[in-house]
Amino acid sequence: MAEFTMELNDDQKQVRDWIHGFAADVIRPAAAEWDEREETPWPVIQEAAKVGIYSLDFYAQQFFDPTGLGVPMAMEELFWGDAGIALSIVGTGLAAIGVLANGTEEQIGTWIPQMYGTPDDVKVAAFCSSEPDAGSDVGSMRTRAVYDQAKDEWVLNGTKTWATNGGIANVHIVVAVVDPDLGTKGHASFIVPPNTPGLSQGQKFKKHGIRASHTAEVVLEDVRVPGSCLLGGKDKLDERLARARERAAQGGGERVKNAAMATFEASRPAVGAMAVGTARAAYEVALDYAKTRTQFGRPIIDNQGVAFQLADMRTQIDAARLLVWRASWMAVAGRPFTSAEGSMSKLFASEVAKKVTAQAVQILGGNGFTREYPVERMHRDSAIYTIFEGTSEIQRLVIARTISQMPIR
């Protein structure tokens, strides 16, 4: 187990600089165009695949970095480039994490490569959990999966929403209810292979920010998938459901994590790193602007009102990064989140991104309010971090429950 460190090693620095170069040379020049088009930036994803950033091997190397810093380092640099395009590049990762966290070795080896495709024929994947009436309240999920024993198939029906890459994905990972009497403990995740009949794209959302990332509804109508597409396998599911029923009959007991929650817990520090990247980008623009913009015969950074804002921005960004790195190291080291450190990192970094990007707009004044400068886009993009993969309110609830051991509602 690697000791916690705040210093990247030489290999990590080399990877960081490589990703930063791609973000600066490829992502940033394309950011404004794809934000305006509100379309998936397939040419940029293909470029990322050609250099090796959009690939299973790249994410596996970062995921298995023994220090835990590989993933947050990569996320910060990509999202420093642009949040919308970066999310299009990394969005497949959430589905891949769902398979890694819950799947068998055979499922991991079979399906994750199909999520990425090849540099000449790139593919994307989608993780489908939220529903029109089940966002933060995952217990209200209505999508059902019923087992057809005669055919060894699962039949899925329902509607998912807010799915990154939903409908355009080669592989969809769908969370569904298999036993409604067990609440969230009765959920399971399923792989929906490419071109499966019954799966279609519903509404594509026109969003406030991260416009280059495709977000849509996914409609499932009598979607049949083989029994082998149940993540983890039926034996494991049956054992888990039996334990949950027994605990329910006994009036409670040990908490059981469902498949969606396991995926989100693994990805929350990474979302924090995304927020750090966006905040850092806006801060750097504001700092450069403040040093070159003159009013009343001197740079505006000479005014304490501006200089102190920049000092606070930098302090908050560094604090957010440290929380993200701590949670990422704890996860890879097998340290339990006894104080919900994963949720802490996501909560704090998300709130910092919103605050720092708003301050950047303020420092640029009227220019910051126009699309001639990127802080306007960064401010719009930052709003998503306090919403997706668990709102800030949900993070606070998780933290409060964890530190108090009380059923706070």
Coordinates of C-alpha atoms in Angstrom, one line a residue:
M1 CA 0.0 0.0 0.0
A2 CA 1.4 3.4 -1.0
E3 CA 1.9 6.0 1.6
F4 CA -0.1 9.2 1.2
T5 CA 1.9 11.9 -0.5
M6 CA 1.2 15.4 -1.9
E7 CA 4.0 15.1 -4.4
L8 CA 3.5 13.4 -7.8
N9 CA 6.3 11.1 -8.9
D10 CA 8.1 11.5 -12.1
D11 CA 5.9 9.1 -14.1
Q12 CA 2.8 10.9 -12.8
K13 CA 4.2 14.3 -13.7
Q14 CA 4.9 13.0 -17.2
V15 CA 1.4 11.8 -17.6
R16 CA 0.0 15.0 -16.2
D17 CA 1.9 17.1 -18.6
W18 CA 0.9 14.9 -21.5
I19 CA -2.8 15.2 -20.7
H20 CA -2.4 18.9 -20.1
G21 CA -0.8 19.3 -23.5
F22 CA -3.8 17.5 -25.1
A23 CA -6.2 19.7 -23.2
A24 CA -4.4 22.9 -24.2
D25 CA -3.8 22.0 -27.9
V26 CA -6.9 20.0 -28.8
I27 CA -9.7 20.5 -26.3
R28 CA -9.5 24.2 -25.6
P29 CA -9.4 25.4 -29.2
A30 CA -12.6 23.3 -29.9
A31 CA -14.5 24.2 -26.7
A32 CA -16.5 27.2 -27.8
E33 CA -17.5 25.6 -31.1
W34 CA -18.9 22.4 -29.6
D35 CA -20.6 24.3 -26.7
E36 CA -22.5 26.3 -29.4
R37 CA -23.3 23.2 -31.5
E38 CA -24.5 21.2 -28.4
E39 CA -23.3 18.0 -30.1
T40 CA -21.0 15.2 -29.1
P41 CA -17.5 16.2 -30.3
W42 CA -16.7 12.9 -32.1
P43 CA -13.6 14.3 -33.8
V44 CA -12.1 15.3 -30.5
I45 CA -13.0 11.9 -28.9
Q46 CA -11.3 10.2 -31.9
E47 CA -8.2 12.4 -31.4
A48 CA -8.2 11.4 -27.8
A49 CA -8.4 7.7 -28.8
K50 CA -5.6 8.1 -31.3
V51 CA -3.2 9.4 -28.7
G52 CA -4.4 6.8 -26.2
I53 CA -6.3 9.0 -23.7
Y54 CA -9.7 7.6 -24.7
S55 CA -9.0 3.9 -24.1
L56 CA -9.4 1.1 -21.6
D57 CA -5.7 0.9 -21.1
F58 CA -5.3 4.5 -20.2
Y59 CA -8.1 4.5 -17.6
A60 CA -7.0 1.1 -16.3
Q61 CA -3.5 2.6 -15.7
Q62 CA -4.9 5.5 -13.8
F63 CA -7.5 3.5 -12.0
F64 CA -4.8 1.1 -10.7
D65 CA -2.3 3.7 -9.8
P66 CA -1.2 2.5 -6.3
T67 CA -1.2 6.1 -4.9
G68 CA -4.8 6.6 -6.0
L69 CA -3.9 9.9 -7.7
G70 CA -4.0 8.8 -11.3
V71 CA -7.7 9.3 -11.9
P72 CA -8.1 12.7 -10.1
M73 CA -4.9 14.0 -11.8
A74 CA -6.3 13.0 -15.2
M75 CA -9.7 14.4 -14.5
E76 CA -8.4 17.7 -13.3
E77 CA -6.3 18.3 -16.5
L78 CA -9.0 17.2 -18.9
F79 CA -11.7 19.4 -17.3
W80 CA -9.2 22.3 -17.1
G81 CA -9.4 22.1 -20.9
D82 CA -13.2 22.2 -21.1
A83 CA -15.9 20.5 -19.0
G84 CA -18.3 19.6 -21.8
I85 CA -15.8 18.0 -24.1
A86 CA -14.0 16.4 -21.2
L87 CA -17.3 14.8 -20.0
S88 CA -17.8 13.4 -23.5
I89 CA -14.3 11.8 -23.3
V90 CA -14.7 10.4 -19.8
G91 CA -18.5 9.8 -19.7
T92 CA -18.0 6.2 -20.7
G93 CA -15.9 5.7 -17.6
L94 CA -19.0 5.8 -15.3
A95 CA -20.5 2.8 -17.1
A96 CA -17.1 1.1 -17.0
I97 CA -16.9 1.7 -13.3
G98 CA -20.3 0.1 -12.9
V99 CA -19.0 -3.0 -14.6
L100 CA -15.7 -3.0 -12.6
A101 CA -17.5 -2.5 -9.3
N102 CA -20.2 -5.1 -9.8
G103 CA -19.3 -7.4 -12.7
T104 CA -17.6 -10.7 -13.1
E105 CA -14.2 -11.1 -14.7
E106 CA -15.8 -12.4 -17.8
Q107 CA -18.2 -9.4 -18.0
I108 CA -15.3 -7.0 -17.5
G109 CA -13.3 -8.6 -20.2
T110 CA -16.2 -8.8 -22.6
W111 CA -18.0 -5.6 -22.3
I112 CA -15.6 -2.8 -21.3
P113 CA -13.6 -3.0 -24.6
Q114 CA -16.9 -2.7 -26.5
M115 CA -17.6 0.5 -24.6
Y116 CA -14.6 2.2 -26.1
G117 CA -14.3 0.7 -29.6
T118 CA -11.1 1.4 -31.5
P119 CA -9.3 4.7 -32.5
D120 CA -10.7 4.2 -36.1
D121 CA -14.2 3.4 -34.8
V122 CA -14.8 5.0 -31.4
K123 CA -17.8 4.0 -29.3
V124 CA -19.2 5.4 -26.0
A125 CA -21.2 3.8 -23.2
A126 CA -23.9 5.1 -20.8
F127 CA -24.8 4.5 -17.2
C128 CA -28.5 4.8 -16.7
S129 CA -29.8 5.2 -13.1
S130 CA -31.9 8.3 -12.7
E131 CA -35.5 8.4 -13.7
P132 CA -38.1 11.2 -14.1
D133 CA -39.4 10.5 -10.6
A134 CA -36.3 9.0 -9.1
G135 CA -33.3 11.2 -8.9
S136 CA -32.0 11.7 -5.4
D137 CA -34.7 9.4 -4.2
V138 CA -33.4 6.2 -5.8
G139 CA -36.0 4.3 -3.7
S140 CA -38.7 5.5 -6.1
M141 CA -37.1 3.8 -9.1
R142 CA -39.7 2.2 -11.3
T143 CA -37.7 0.5 -14.1
R144 CA -38.4 -3.2 -13.6
A145 CA -36.3 -6.2 -14.6
V146 CA -38.2 -9.5 -14.6
Y147 CA -36.5 -12.9 -15.0
D148 CA -37.8 -15.2 -17.8
Q149 CA -36.5 -18.5 -16.5
A150 CA -37.6 -20.5 -19.5
K151 CA -35.4 -18.4 -21.8
D152 CA -32.8 -17.4 -19.2
E153 CA -33.4 -13.7 -20.1
W154 CA -34.2 -10.6 -18.2
V155 CA -37.0 -8.3 -19.5
L156 CA -36.5 -4.6 -18.8
N157 CA -39.2 -1.9 -18.9
G158 CA -39.0 1.7 -17.9
T159 CA -37.6 5.1 -18.7
K160 CA -34.2 6.5 -17.6
T161 CA -33.3 10.2 -17.7
W162 CA -30.2 12.4 -17.4
A163 CA -28.1 9.6 -19.0
T164 CA -24.8 10.8 -20.4
N165 CA -24.4 9.2 -23.9
G166 CA -28.0 7.8 -23.5
G167 CA -29.3 6.5 -26.7
I168 CA -26.1 7.0 -28.7
A169 CA -24.1 4.5 -26.6
N170 CA -22.8 1.2 -27.9
V171 CA -23.4 -0.3 -24.5
H172 CA -25.9 0.8 -21.8
I173 CA -25.6 -0.2 -18.1
V174 CA -29.1 0.0 -16.7
V175 CA -30.1 -0.1 -13.0
A176 CA -33.5 -1.7 -12.4
V177 CA -35.7 -3.0 -9.7
V178 CA -35.8 -6.8 -9.3
D179 CA -37.6 -7.0 -6.0
P180 CA -39.8 -3.9 -5.2
D181 CA -40.5 -5.1 -1.7
L182 CA -36.8 -4.6 -0.7
G183 CA -36.6 -0.9 -1.7
T184 CA -33.1 0.1 -2.8
K185 CA -31.8 -3.3 -1.7
G186 CA -33.8 -4.9 -4.5
H187 CA -32.0 -3.1 -7.3
A188 CA -29.6 -4.7 -9.8
S189 CA -27.6 -3.6 -12.8
F190 CA -27.8 -5.0 -16.3
I191 CA -25.7 -4.8 -19.5
V192 CA -27.8 -3.9 -22.6
P193 CA -25.7 -4.9 -25.6
P194 CA -25.5 -2.9 -28.8
N195 CA -28.6 -2.8 -31.1
T196 CA -30.8 -4.6 -28.5
P197 CA -34.4 -4.3 -29.7
G198 CA -36.7 -2.2 -27.4
L199 CA -34.1 0.4 -26.3
S200 CA -34.4 3.8 -27.8
Q201 CA -33.4 7.4 -27.1
G202 CA -36.1 9.7 -25.7
Q203 CA -35.8 13.4 -25.2
K204 CA -32.3 14.9 -25.7
F205 CA -31.9 17.7 -23.2
K206 CA -30.7 21.2 -24.1
K207 CA -28.7 22.2 -21.2
H208 CA -27.4 25.3 -19.3
G209 CA -23.8 24.0 -19.4
I210 CA -21.6 21.0 -20.4
R211 CA -23.4 21.4 -23.8
A212 CA -20.9 19.3 -25.7
S213 CA -21.9 16.3 -23.6
H214 CA -24.9 14.3 -24.9
T215 CA -27.6 13.9 -22.2
A216 CA -30.9 12.2 -22.9
E217 CA -33.7 9.9 -21.8
V218 CA -33.4 6.2 -22.5
V219 CA -36.6 4.3 -23.1
L220 CA -36.8 0.5 -22.4
E221 CA -39.8 -1.4 -23.9
D222 CA -39.7 -5.1 -23.3
V223 CA -35.9 -5.1 -23.7
R224 CA -34.6 -8.7 -23.4
V225 CA -31.0 -9.3 -22.4
P226 CA -29.4 -12.7 -21.7
G227 CA -29.0 -13.9 -18.2
S228 CA -25.3 -13.4 -18.5
C229 CA -25.9 -9.6 -18.8
L230 CA -26.9 -9.4 -15.1
L231 CA -23.9 -7.7 -13.5
G232 CA -22.3 -10.1 -11.0
G233 CA -24.5 -13.1 -12.1
K234 CA -27.8 -14.5 -10.8
D235 CA -26.2 -16.6 -8.0
K236 CA -24.7 -13.5 -6.4
L237 CA -27.9 -11.6 -6.8
D238 CA -30.0 -14.4 -5.2
E239 CA -27.7 -14.5 -2.2
R240 CA -27.8 -10.8 -1.8
L241 CA -31.6 -10.7 -2.0
A242 CA -31.9 -13.6 0.4
R243 CA -29.8 -11.7 3.0
A244 CA -31.8 -8.5 2.5
R245 CA -35.1 -10.4 3.0
E246 CA -33.7 -12.0 6.1
R247 CA -32.6 -8.7 7.6
A248 CA -35.9 -7.1 6.7
A249 CA -37.8 -9.9 8.5
Q250 CA -35.6 -9.3 11.5
G251 CA -36.4 -5.6 11.5
G252 CA -33.2 -4.1 10.1
G253 CA -29.5 -4.9 10.5
E254 CA -26.5 -4.3 8.4
R255 CA -26.9 -1.8 5.5
V256 CA -26.7 -3.2 2.1
K257 CA -25.3 -1.1 -0.7
N258 CA -27.1 -1.3 -4.1
A259 CA -25.3 -1.4 -7.4
A260 CA -25.9 2.3 -8.3
M261 CA -24.7 3.5 -4.9
A262 CA -21.5 1.4 -5.2
T263 CA -20.8 3.1 -8.6
F264 CA -21.4 6.6 -7.3
E265 CA -19.3 6.1 -4.2
A266 CA -16.4 5.0 -6.4
S267 CA -16.7 8.0 -8.7
R268 CA -17.4 10.9 -6.3
P269 CA -13.8 11.9 -5.8
A270 CA -13.3 11.9 -9.5
V271 CA -16.2 14.3 -9.9
G272 CA -14.5 16.5 -7.3
A273 CA -11.4 16.4 -9.4
M274 CA -13.4 17.5 -12.5
A275 CA -14.7 20.5 -10.4
V276 CA -11.2 21.4 -9.4
G277 CA -10.1 21.4 -13.0
T278 CA -12.9 23.8 -14.0
A279 CA -12.3 26.1 -11.0
R280 CA -8.5 26.2 -11.7
A281 CA -9.1 27.1 -15.3
A282 CA -11.4 30.0 -14.4
Y283 CA -9.0 31.2 -11.7
E284 CA -6.0 31.2 -14.1
V285 CA -8.0 33.3 -16.6
A286 CA -9.0 35.8 -13.9
L287 CA -5.5 36.0 -12.6
D288 CA -4.0 36.8 -16.0
Y289 CA -6.8 39.3 -16.7
A290 CA -6.3 41.0 -13.4
K291 CA -2.6 41.5 -14.0
T292 CA -3.0 42.9 -17.5
R293 CA -6.3 44.9 -17.3
T294 CA -5.7 48.5 -16.2
Q295 CA -8.1 50.9 -14.6
F296 CA -7.3 54.3 -13.2
G297 CA -3.7 53.9 -14.5
R298 CA -2.8 50.6 -12.8
P299 CA -3.6 46.9 -13.1
I300 CA -6.8 45.9 -11.3
I301 CA -4.9 43.3 -9.2
D302 CA -3.3 46.3 -7.4
N303 CA -6.7 46.7 -5.7
Q304 CA -7.2 44.6 -2.6
G305 CA -10.8 44.0 -3.6
V306 CA -9.6 42.0 -6.6
A307 CA -6.3 40.6 -5.1
F308 CA -8.1 39.2 -2.0
Q309 CA -10.7 37.5 -4.2
L310 CA -7.9 35.8 -6.1
A311 CA -6.2 34.8 -2.9
D312 CA -9.4 33.2 -1.6
M313 CA -9.9 31.4 -5.0
R314 CA -6.5 29.9 -5.0
T315 CA -6.8 28.8 -1.4
Q316 CA -10.2 27.1 -1.9
I317 CA -9.0 25.3 -5.1
D318 CA -5.9 23.9 -3.3
A319 CA -8.1 22.8 -0.3
A320 CA -10.5 21.1 -2.7
R321 CA -7.7 19.2 -4.4
L322 CA -6.4 18.0 -1.1
L323 CA -9.8 16.6 -0.1
V324 CA -10.1 14.9 -3.5
W325 CA -6.6 13.4 -3.2
R326 CA -7.2 12.2 0.3
A327 CA -10.4 10.4 -0.6
S328 CA -8.8 8.9 -3.7
W329 CA -5.8 7.6 -1.7
M330 CA -8.2 6.2 0.9
A331 CA -10.2 4.4 -1.7
V332 CA -7.2 2.7 -3.3
A333 CA -5.6 2.0 0.1
G334 CA -8.8 0.2 1.3
R335 CA -9.4 2.8 4.1
P336 CA -13.1 3.0 4.9
F337 CA -14.8 6.4 4.5
T338 CA -15.7 6.6 8.2
S339 CA -16.6 10.3 7.9
A340 CA -17.9 10.1 4.3
E341 CA -14.6 11.5 2.9
G342 CA -15.6 10.7 -0.6
S343 CA -18.8 12.8 -0.3
M344 CA -16.8 15.5 1.5
S345 CA -14.5 15.8 -1.5
K346 CA -17.3 16.0 -4.0
L347 CA -19.3 18.4 -2.0
F348 CA -16.5 20.9 -1.3
A349 CA -15.0 20.8 -4.7
S350 CA -18.3 21.3 -6.4
E351 CA -19.2 24.3 -4.3
V352 CA -15.8 25.7 -4.8
A353 CA -16.1 25.4 -8.6
K354 CA -19.4 27.4 -8.6
K355 CA -18.0 30.1 -6.3
V356 CA -14.7 30.5 -8.1
T357 CA -16.2 30.6 -11.6
A358 CA -18.6 33.3 -10.4
Q359 CA -15.8 35.3 -8.9
A360 CA -13.9 35.0 -12.2
V361 CA -16.9 36.4 -14.1
Q362 CA -17.0 39.3 -11.6
I363 CA -13.3 40.1 -11.9
L364 CA -13.6 40.2 -15.7
G365 CA -16.6 42.5 -15.3
G366 CA -18.6 43.0 -18.5
N367 CA -16.1 41.0 -20.5
G368 CA -16.7 38.0 -18.2
F369 CA -20.4 38.2 -19.1
T370 CA -19.7 37.7 -22.8
R371 CA -18.8 34.6 -24.8
E372 CA -15.6 36.3 -26.0
Y373 CA -14.0 35.0 -22.7
P374 CA -14.2 31.4 -21.5
V375 CA -15.2 32.2 -17.9
E376 CA -18.8 32.6 -19.0
R377 CA -18.9 29.1 -20.3
M378 CA -16.9 27.8 -17.2
H379 CA -19.5 29.4 -14.9
R380 CA -22.3 27.7 -16.7
D381 CA -20.5 24.4 -16.7
S382 CA -19.7 24.5 -13.0
A383 CA -23.4 24.3 -12.1
I384 CA -23.5 20.6 -12.9
Y385 CA -21.1 19.6 -10.3
T386 CA -23.5 20.4 -7.4
I387 CA -26.2 18.4 -9.2
F388 CA -25.0 15.2 -10.8
E389 CA -23.9 12.0 -9.1
G390 CA -25.5 13.2 -5.9
T391 CA -26.6 16.8 -5.3
S392 CA -24.8 18.9 -2.7
E393 CA -27.8 18.4 -0.4
I394 CA -27.4 14.6 -0.7
Q395 CA -23.7 14.8 0.0
R396 CA -24.4 16.7 3.2
L397 CA -27.0 14.1 4.1
V398 CA -24.5 11.3 3.6
I399 CA -21.9 13.1 5.6
A400 CA -24.3 13.9 8.4
R401 CA -25.6 10.3 8.6
T402 CA -22.1 8.9 8.6
I403 CA -20.6 11.2 11.3
S404 CA -23.7 10.9 13.5
Q405 CA -24.8 7.3 12.9
M406 CA -28.3 8.7 13.0
P407 CA -31.1 8.3 10.3
I408 CA -31.2 12.0 9.5
R409 CA -33.9 12.9 6.9

